[in-house]
XYZ file of C-alpha atoms in Angstrom:
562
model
C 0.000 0.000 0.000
C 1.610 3.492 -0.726
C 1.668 6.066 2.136
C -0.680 9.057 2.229
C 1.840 11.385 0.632
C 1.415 10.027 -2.774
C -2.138 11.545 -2.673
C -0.479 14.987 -2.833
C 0.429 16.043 -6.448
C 2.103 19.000 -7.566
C -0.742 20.748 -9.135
C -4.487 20.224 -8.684
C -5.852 18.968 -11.919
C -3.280 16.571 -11.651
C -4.667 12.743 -10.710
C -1.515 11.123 -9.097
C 1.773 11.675 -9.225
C 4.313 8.714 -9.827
C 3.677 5.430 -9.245
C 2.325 4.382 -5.780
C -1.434 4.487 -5.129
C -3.751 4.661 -2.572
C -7.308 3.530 -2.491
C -8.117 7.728 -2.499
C -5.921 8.314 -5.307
C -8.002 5.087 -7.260
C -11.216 6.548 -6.547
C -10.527 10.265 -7.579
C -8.891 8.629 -10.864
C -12.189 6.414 -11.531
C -14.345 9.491 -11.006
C -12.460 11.003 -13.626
C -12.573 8.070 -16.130
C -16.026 7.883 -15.689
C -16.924 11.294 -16.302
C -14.892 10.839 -20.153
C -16.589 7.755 -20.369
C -20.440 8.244 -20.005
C -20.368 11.723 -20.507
C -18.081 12.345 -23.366
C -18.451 8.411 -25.055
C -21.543 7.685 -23.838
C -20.859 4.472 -22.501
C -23.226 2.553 -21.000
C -22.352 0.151 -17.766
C -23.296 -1.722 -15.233
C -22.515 -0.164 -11.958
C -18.908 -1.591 -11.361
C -16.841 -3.301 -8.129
C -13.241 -3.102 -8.397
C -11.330 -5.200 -6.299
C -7.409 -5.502 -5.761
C -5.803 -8.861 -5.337
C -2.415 -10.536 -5.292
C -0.237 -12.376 -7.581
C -1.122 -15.369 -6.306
C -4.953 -14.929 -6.023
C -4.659 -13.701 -9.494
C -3.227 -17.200 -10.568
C -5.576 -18.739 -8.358
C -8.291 -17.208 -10.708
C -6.801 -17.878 -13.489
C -6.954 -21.421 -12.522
C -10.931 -21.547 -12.404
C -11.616 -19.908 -15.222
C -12.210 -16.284 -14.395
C -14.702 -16.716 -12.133
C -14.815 -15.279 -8.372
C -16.938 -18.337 -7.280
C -16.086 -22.083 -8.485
C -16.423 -25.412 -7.716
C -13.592 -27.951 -6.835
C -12.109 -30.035 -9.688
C -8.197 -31.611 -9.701
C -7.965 -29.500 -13.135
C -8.215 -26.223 -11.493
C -5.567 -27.139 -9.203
C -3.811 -28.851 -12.259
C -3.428 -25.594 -14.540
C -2.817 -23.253 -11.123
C 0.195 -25.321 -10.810
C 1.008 -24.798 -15.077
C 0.306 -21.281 -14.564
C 2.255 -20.485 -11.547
C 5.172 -22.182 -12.791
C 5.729 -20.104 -16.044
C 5.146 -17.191 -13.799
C 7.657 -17.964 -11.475
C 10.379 -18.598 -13.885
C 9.726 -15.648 -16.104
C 8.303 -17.656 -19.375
C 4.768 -15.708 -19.166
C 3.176 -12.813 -17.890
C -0.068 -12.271 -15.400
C -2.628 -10.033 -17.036
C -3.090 -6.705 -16.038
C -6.705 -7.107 -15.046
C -9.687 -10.181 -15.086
C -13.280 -8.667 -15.413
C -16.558 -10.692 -14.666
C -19.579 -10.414 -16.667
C -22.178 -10.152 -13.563
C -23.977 -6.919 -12.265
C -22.161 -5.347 -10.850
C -19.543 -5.657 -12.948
C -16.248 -7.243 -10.850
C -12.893 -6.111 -11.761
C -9.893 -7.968 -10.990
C -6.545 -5.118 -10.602
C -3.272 -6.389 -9.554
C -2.174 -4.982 -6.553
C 1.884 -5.380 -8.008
C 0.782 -2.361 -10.917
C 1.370 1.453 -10.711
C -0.630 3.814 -10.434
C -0.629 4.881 -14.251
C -1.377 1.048 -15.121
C -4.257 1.004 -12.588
C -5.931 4.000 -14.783
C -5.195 1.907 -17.555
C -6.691 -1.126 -16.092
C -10.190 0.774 -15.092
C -10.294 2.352 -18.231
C -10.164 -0.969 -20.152
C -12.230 -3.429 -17.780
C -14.679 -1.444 -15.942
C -15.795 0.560 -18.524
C -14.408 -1.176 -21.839
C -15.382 -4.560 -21.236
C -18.427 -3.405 -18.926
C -20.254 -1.660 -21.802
C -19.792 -4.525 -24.426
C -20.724 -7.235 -22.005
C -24.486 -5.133 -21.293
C -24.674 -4.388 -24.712
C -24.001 -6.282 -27.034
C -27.231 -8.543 -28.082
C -24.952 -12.553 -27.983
C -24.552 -11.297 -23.859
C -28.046 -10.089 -23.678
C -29.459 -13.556 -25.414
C -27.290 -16.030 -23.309
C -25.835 -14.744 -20.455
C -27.719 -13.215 -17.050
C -25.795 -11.341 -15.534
C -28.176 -10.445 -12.389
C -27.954 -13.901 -11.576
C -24.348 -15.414 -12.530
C -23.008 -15.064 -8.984
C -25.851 -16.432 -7.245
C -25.848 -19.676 -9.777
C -22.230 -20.149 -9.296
C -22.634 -19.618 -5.513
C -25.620 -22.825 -5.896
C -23.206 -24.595 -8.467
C -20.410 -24.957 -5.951
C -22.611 -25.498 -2.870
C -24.661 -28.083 -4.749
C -21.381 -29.944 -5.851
C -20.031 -30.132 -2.007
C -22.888 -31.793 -1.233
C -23.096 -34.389 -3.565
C -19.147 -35.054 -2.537
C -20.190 -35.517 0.644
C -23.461 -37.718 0.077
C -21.754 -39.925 -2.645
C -17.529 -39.531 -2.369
C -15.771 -37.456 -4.297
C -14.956 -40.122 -6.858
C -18.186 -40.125 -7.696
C -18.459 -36.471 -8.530
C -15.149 -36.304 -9.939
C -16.123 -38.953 -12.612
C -19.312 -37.020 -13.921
C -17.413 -33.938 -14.101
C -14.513 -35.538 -16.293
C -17.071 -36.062 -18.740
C -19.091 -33.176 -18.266
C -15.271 -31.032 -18.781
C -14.652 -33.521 -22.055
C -18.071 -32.052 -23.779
C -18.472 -28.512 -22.559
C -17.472 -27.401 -26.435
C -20.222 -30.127 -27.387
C -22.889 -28.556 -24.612
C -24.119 -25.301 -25.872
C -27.089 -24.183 -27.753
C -26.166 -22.027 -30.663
C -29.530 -20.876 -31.390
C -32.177 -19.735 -29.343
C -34.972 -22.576 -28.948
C -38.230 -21.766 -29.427
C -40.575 -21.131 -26.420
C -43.528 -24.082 -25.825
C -46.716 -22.862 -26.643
C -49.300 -23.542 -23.546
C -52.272 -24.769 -24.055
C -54.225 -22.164 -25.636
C -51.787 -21.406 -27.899
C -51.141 -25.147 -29.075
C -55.044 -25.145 -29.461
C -54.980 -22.009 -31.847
C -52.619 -22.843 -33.952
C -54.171 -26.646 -34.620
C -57.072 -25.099 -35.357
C -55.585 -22.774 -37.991
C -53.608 -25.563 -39.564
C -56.712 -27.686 -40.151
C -58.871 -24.578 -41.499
C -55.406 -24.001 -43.685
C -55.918 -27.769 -44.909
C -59.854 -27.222 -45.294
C -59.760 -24.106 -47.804
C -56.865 -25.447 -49.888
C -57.978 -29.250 -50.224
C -58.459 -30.392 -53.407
C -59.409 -33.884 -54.459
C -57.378 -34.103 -57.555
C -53.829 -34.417 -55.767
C -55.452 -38.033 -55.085
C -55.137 -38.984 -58.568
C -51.821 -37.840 -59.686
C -49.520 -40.427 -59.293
C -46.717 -40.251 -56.925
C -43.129 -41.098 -58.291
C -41.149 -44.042 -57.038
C -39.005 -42.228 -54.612
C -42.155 -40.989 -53.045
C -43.985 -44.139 -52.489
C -44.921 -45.106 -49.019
C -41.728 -45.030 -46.331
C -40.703 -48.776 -44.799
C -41.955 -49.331 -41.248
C -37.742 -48.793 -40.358
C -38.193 -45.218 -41.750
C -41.256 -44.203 -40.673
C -40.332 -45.680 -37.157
C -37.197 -43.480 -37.579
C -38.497 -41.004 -38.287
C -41.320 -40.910 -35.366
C -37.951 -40.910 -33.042
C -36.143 -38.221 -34.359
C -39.750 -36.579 -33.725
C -40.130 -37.730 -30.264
C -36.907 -37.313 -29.251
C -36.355 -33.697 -31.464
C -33.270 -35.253 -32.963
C -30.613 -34.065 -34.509
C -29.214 -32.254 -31.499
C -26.101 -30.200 -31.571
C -26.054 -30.020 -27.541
C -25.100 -33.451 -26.429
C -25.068 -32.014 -22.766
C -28.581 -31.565 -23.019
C -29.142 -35.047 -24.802
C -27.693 -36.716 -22.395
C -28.804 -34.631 -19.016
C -32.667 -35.239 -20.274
C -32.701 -38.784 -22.095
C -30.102 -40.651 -20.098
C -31.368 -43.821 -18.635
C -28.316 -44.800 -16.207
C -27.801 -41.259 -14.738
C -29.278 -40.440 -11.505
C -31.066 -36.837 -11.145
C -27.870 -35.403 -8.789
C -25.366 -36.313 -11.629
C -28.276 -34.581 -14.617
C -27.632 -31.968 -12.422
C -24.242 -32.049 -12.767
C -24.371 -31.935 -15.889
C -26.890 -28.686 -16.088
C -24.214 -26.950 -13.970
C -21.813 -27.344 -16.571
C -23.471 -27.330 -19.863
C -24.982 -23.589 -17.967
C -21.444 -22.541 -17.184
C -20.743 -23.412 -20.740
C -23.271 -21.367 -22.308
C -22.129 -18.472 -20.141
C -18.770 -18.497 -22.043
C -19.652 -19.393 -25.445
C -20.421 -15.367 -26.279
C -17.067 -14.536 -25.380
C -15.632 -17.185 -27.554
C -17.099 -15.238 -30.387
C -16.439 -12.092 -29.743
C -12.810 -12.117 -28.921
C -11.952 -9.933 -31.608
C -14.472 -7.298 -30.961
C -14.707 -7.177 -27.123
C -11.074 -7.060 -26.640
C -10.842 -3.941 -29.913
C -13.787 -2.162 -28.057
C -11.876 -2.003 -24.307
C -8.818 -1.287 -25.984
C -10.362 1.817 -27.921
C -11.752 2.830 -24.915
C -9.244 2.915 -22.669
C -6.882 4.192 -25.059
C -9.107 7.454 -25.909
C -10.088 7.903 -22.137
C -6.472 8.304 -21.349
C -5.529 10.553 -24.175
C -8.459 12.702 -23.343
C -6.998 12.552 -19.472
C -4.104 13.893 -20.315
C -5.198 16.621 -23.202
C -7.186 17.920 -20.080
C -3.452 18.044 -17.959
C -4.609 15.531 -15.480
C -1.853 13.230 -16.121
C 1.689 13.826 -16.621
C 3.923 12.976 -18.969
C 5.582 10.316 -17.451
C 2.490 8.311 -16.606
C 0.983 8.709 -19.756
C 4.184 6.984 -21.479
C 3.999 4.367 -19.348
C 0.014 4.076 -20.347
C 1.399 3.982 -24.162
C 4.196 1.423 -23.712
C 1.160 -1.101 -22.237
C -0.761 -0.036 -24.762
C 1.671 -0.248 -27.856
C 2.828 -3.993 -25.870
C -0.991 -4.942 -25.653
C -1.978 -4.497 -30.085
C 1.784 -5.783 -31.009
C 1.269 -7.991 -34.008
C 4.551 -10.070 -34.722
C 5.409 -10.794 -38.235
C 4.309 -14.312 -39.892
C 7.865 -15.191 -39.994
C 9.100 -13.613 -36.057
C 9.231 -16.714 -33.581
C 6.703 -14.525 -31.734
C 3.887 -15.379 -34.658
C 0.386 -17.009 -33.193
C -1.423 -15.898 -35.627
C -3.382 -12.350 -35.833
C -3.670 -10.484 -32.262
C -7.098 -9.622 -31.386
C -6.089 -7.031 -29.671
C -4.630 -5.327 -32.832
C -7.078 -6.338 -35.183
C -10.073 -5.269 -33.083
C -8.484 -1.848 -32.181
C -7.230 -1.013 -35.333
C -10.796 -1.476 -37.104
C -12.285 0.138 -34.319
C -9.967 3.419 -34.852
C -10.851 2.414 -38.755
C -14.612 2.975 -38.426
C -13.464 6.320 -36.311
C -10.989 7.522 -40.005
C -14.199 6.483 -42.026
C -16.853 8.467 -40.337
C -14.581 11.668 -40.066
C -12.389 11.664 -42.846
C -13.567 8.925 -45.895
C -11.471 8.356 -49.101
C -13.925 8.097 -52.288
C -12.978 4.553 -51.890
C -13.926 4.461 -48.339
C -17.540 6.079 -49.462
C -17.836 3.271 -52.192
C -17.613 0.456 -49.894
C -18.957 1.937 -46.890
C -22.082 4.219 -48.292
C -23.820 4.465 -44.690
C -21.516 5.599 -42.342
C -18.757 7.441 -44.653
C -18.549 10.905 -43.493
C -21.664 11.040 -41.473
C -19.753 12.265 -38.261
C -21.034 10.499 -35.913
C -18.388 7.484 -34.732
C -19.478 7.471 -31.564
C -22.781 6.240 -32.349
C -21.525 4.313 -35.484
C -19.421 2.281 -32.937
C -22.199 1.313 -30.323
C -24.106 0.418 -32.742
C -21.509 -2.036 -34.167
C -20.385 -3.361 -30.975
C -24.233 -4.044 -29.890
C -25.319 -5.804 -33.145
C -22.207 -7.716 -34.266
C -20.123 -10.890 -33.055
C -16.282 -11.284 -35.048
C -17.468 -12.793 -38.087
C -20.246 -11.130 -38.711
C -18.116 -7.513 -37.531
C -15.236 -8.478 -39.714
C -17.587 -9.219 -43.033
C -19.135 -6.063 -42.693
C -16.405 -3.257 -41.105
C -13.083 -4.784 -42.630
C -11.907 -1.778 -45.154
C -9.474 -2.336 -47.864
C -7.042 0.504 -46.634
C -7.005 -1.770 -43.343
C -5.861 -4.943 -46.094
C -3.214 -2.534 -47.192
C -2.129 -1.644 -43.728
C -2.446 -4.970 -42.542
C -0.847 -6.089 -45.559
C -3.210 -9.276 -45.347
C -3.900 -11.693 -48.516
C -5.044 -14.969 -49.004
C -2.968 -17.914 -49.115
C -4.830 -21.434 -50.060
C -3.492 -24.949 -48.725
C -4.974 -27.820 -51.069
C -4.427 -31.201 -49.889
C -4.214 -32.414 -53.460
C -1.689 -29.544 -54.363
C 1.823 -29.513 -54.064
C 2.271 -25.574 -53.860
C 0.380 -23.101 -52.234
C -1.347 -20.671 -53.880
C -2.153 -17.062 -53.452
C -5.806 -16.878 -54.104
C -6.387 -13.007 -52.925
C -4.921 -9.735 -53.145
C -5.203 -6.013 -53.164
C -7.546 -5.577 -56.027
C -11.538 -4.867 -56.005
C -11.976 -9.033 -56.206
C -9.254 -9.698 -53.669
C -10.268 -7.675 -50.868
C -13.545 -9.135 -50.897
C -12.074 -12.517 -50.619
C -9.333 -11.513 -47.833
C -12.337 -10.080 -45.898
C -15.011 -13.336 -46.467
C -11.850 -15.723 -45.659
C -10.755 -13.901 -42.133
C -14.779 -13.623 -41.568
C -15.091 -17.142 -41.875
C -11.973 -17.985 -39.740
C -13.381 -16.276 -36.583
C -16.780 -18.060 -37.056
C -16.816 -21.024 -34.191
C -19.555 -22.828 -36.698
C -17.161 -23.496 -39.273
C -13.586 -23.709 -36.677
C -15.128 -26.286 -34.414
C -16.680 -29.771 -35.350
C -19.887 -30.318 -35.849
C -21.125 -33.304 -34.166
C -24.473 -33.878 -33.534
C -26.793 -36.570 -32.196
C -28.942 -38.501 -34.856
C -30.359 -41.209 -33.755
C -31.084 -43.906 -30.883
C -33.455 -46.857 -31.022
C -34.216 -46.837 -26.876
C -36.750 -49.398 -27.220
C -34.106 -51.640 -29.286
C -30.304 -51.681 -28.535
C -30.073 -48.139 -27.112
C -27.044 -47.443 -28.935
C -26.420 -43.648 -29.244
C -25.332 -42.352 -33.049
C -23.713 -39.622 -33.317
C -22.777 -37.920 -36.762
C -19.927 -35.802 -37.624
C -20.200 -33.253 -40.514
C -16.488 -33.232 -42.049
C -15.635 -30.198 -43.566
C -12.672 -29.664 -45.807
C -12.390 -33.614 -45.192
C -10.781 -32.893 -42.308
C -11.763 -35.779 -39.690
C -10.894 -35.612 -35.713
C -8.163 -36.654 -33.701
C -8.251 -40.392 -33.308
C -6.899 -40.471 -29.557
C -8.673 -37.722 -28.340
C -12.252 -38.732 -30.497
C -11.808 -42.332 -28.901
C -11.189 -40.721 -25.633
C -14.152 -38.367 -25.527
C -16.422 -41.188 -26.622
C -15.605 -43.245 -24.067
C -16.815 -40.411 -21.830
C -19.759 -40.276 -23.611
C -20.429 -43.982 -22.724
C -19.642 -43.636 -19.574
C -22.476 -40.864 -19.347
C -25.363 -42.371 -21.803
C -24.506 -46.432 -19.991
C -24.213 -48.208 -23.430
C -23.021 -48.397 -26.445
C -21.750 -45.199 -28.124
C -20.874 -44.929 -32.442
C -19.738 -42.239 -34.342
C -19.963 -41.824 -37.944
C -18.104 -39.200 -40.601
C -19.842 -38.005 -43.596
C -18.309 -35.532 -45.621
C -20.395 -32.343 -46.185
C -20.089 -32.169 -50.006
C -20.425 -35.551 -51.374
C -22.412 -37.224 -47.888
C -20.112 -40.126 -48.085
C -19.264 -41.648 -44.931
C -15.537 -41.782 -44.248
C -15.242 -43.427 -41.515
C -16.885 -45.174 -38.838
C -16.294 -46.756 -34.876
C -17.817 -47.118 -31.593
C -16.969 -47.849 -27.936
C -17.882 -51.284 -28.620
C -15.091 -51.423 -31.384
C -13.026 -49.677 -29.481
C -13.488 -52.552 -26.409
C -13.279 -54.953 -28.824
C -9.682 -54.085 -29.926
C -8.638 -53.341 -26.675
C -9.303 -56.683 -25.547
C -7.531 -58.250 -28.119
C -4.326 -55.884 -28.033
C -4.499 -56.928 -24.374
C -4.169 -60.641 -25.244
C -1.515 -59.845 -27.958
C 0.339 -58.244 -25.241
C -0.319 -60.597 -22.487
C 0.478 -64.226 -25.021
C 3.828 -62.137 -26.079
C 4.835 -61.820 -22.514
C 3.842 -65.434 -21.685
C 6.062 -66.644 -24.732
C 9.031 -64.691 -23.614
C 8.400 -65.838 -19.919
C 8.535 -69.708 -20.702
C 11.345 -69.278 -23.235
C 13.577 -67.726 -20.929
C 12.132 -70.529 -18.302
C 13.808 -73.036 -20.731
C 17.074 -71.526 -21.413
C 19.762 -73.128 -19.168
C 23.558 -71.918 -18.843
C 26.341 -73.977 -20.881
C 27.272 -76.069 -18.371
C 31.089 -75.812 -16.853
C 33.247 -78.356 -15.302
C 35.871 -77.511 -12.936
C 38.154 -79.102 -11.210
C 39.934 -79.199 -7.915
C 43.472 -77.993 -8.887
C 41.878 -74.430 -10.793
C 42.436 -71.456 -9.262
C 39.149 -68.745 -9.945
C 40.486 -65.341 -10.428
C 38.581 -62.628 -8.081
C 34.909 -61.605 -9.262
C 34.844 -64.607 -11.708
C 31.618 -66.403 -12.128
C 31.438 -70.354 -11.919
């Protein structure tokens, strides 16, 4: 904690002075952040909590994901290990800040930063992150923030019961396989609300007037093609399941927590504590690109307005720009330092885009961007943005050609069957439009993850679960890690679990297995291994020594053998 002098600056409009803080100093400089960001930006936030915390606890949140309340699980302790020991030895850096999207909004700031860097921080998370995470319509849709703290309050209290009632073991075993298919337990569309009763009733009645005023008794006699003659009893009995049971489902979380017939209710439950804490996330995993741009352009035009107005020196305001200029560095694709485009510097640098287009437009600027080109108004052309777009959709529409150039971005296409790469899109009218579609489409978590989805299961026959993956590119999984997921996926559904690949272009199936297979090879690997070991037990059983006659009168030399 810094001592009371460092509240005293040198002149009165200044915030602090050097870099110790105090909690007075911190909540004169958030009074004036706040007053640049709602009243000169606009912003709008939830009402914030800021909260310092150590190195250590900072790790420790790291650890559980972010989140200020958590339940127990050996991987938390597992990656708080990971995470303090790169620390410790200097390999990686802690972040500056961890902000939670509840209301009110919690702020993580690391006790270890100066004062300038604490501006910084509040700048960026309280009011940067704060605004996008109440705004923007994926957070409204699928996160509630009123209530995350309280869930994850019943999450972890309902978890240390059921350790208690049925051993950790127990518990620990659900939530393996709950943690193996959190990607696999969202909803990426909004499902319909059930109609009640009335409703249901209203709109049978209008579908049987519909089928009243447009029946005709002619259809009758037109003769139906082959394809369409009456379905086998298999299809028509398949298809009354995939009715009944709403199949094909992308959220095999769900699947399983509602049509499982070895689970008990505690361990569904488990399973609705994850798949929810899941669901939470999966916004931020598609909008990495535009939250992070949005908190960056905020705190970085807070803090130059600070200091136009003289309320922070010079020295503190470097430090501010080092961060900053560290935070959007984008390393070269041939610098050891390359991981591919920073979102950091791709969000900021379209947000401060948009800003160049609205004030000052090219005629090429006003050809692609006929809306907002010179209308003046950035402020309200970037709220708008960052409450109605997620990264793909953000990139597809905002991405400028004078941002290509800057960027110096083109498109470079890997075929399989090719033994060259090819450069498929440059700076020209068609190339821009195919460097923006193909960075679009690379942020878009539809096409980047796999798309495996549950299509059928005969529960009144051999209640073996299908699932189907949709190959794109003919790209199929990971063989260890697909056979090691299924296998959870047994474990939770109690029998037998296959999975088949069908390319999305032909529908071919590439390949196909199940845990059954899977056993089945297992078993006989196992006896491989185990007649191999017997074979090399009994022939070293029967191997004798040459055998060696000595006599009397001979003399062994020390150490010799007989």
């Amino acid at each position: 904690m810094a001592s009371a002098g460092a509240d005293e600056t040198r002149d009165g409009k200044l915030l602090f002075e050097g870099s110790d803080w105090s909690f007075d100093t911190l909540e004169r400089t958030y009074a004036a952040i706040e007053e640049v960001a709602l009243g000169d930006l606009g912003l709008d936030v939830y009402p914030n909590q800021i909260e310092i915390i150590s190195s250590e606890q900072m790790l420790d949140a790291y650890s559980s994901i972010g989140m200020p309340l958590m339940y127990q699980h050996w991987s938390f302790g597992k990656h708080f290990v990971r995470e303090r020991t790169l620390y410790e030895k200097g390999y990686t850096d802690l972040a500056y800040e961890i902000v939670i999207n509840s209301n009110p909004c919690i702020s993580y700031n690391m006790e270890e930063s100066t004062m300038a860097i604490q501006a910084l921080v509040m700048a960026h998370a309280a009011f940067g992150h704060n605004h996008f995470f109440k705004n923007n319509y994926l957070f409204r849709q699928w996160t509630d923030a009123d209530g995350i703290l309280e869930y994850l309050q019943f999450a972890k209290r309902y978890i240390t019961q059921c350790e208690e009632r049925h051993g950790p073991s127990e518990v620990e075993a659900v939530l393996d396989a709950a943690h193996a298919l959190m990607d696999h337990g969202v909803s990426r569309y909004r499902r319909p609300p059930r109609p009640n009763l009335k409703e249901a009733a209203e709109r049978e009645r209008a579908e049987r007037d519909y089928e009243e005023r447009t029946f005709n008794d002619l259809w009758r006699t037109v003769p139906q093609k082959p394809e369409r003659a009456e379905a086998s009893q298999a299809e028509q009995d398949l298809k009354e399941r995939k009715k009944s049971l709403k199949l094909p489902e992308e959220n095999l979380l769900y699947f399983l927590e509602k049509n499982s017939l070895v689970l008990e209710s505690w361990q569904c439950e488990l399973l609705r504590i994850v798949r929810n804490i899941g669901q939470y996330f999966y916004p931020q995993r598609q909008t990495k690109v535009m939250n992070e741009g949005c908190a960056t352009f905020v705190h970085y035009y807070i803090m130059n307005a600070l200091f136009d107005q003289d309320r922070l020196t010079e020295g503190a305001m470097l430090e501010i720009l080092h961060s900053h200029s560290s935070v959007i560095f984008q390393a070269d694709f041939d610098d050891p330092r390359y991981r591919g485009l920073n979102p950091y510097a791709l969000g900021f640098a379209m947000m401060e885009d948009i800003k160049r287009i609205c004030t000052e437009p090219t005629d090429e600027d006003r050809d692609w961007f006929p809306d907002i080109a010179g209308n003046d108004d950035w402020r309200e052309t970037l709220k708008d943005a960052w409450a109605n777009y997620r990264d793909e959709s953000f990139i597809q529409q905002f991405l400028s050609p004078h941002l290509i150039r800057s960027l110096r971005l083109f498109v470079l296409d890997d075929n399989a069957k090719d033994t060259h790469f090819t450069v498929s899109g440059i700076h020209d009218e068609r190339g821009y439009k195919k460097v923006r579609r193909a960075l679009a489409q690379s942020y878009d978590l539809a096409s980047a993850e796999p798309d495996i989805q549950v299509a059928d299961v005969d529960l009144r026959g051999d209640r073996q679960l299908r699932l189907q993956h949709t190959m794109r590119n003919g790209i199929p999984l990971a063989e260890q890690s697909r056979d090691e997921v299924l296998r959870h996926v047994r474990y939770l559904w109690g029998y037998d679990v296959s999975l088949i690949g069908i390319d999305s272009e032909t529908g071919k199936k590439c390949y196909e297995t199940s845990t059954a297979k899977m056993e089945e090879a297992a078993k006989v690997a196992k006896a491989a291994t185990a007649a191999k070991t017997t074979k090399t037990t009994k022939t070293t059983k029967t191997t004798t020594a040459p055998k060696t006659t000595t006599t009397p009168k001979t003399t062994a030399r020390p150490g010799a053998k007989p």
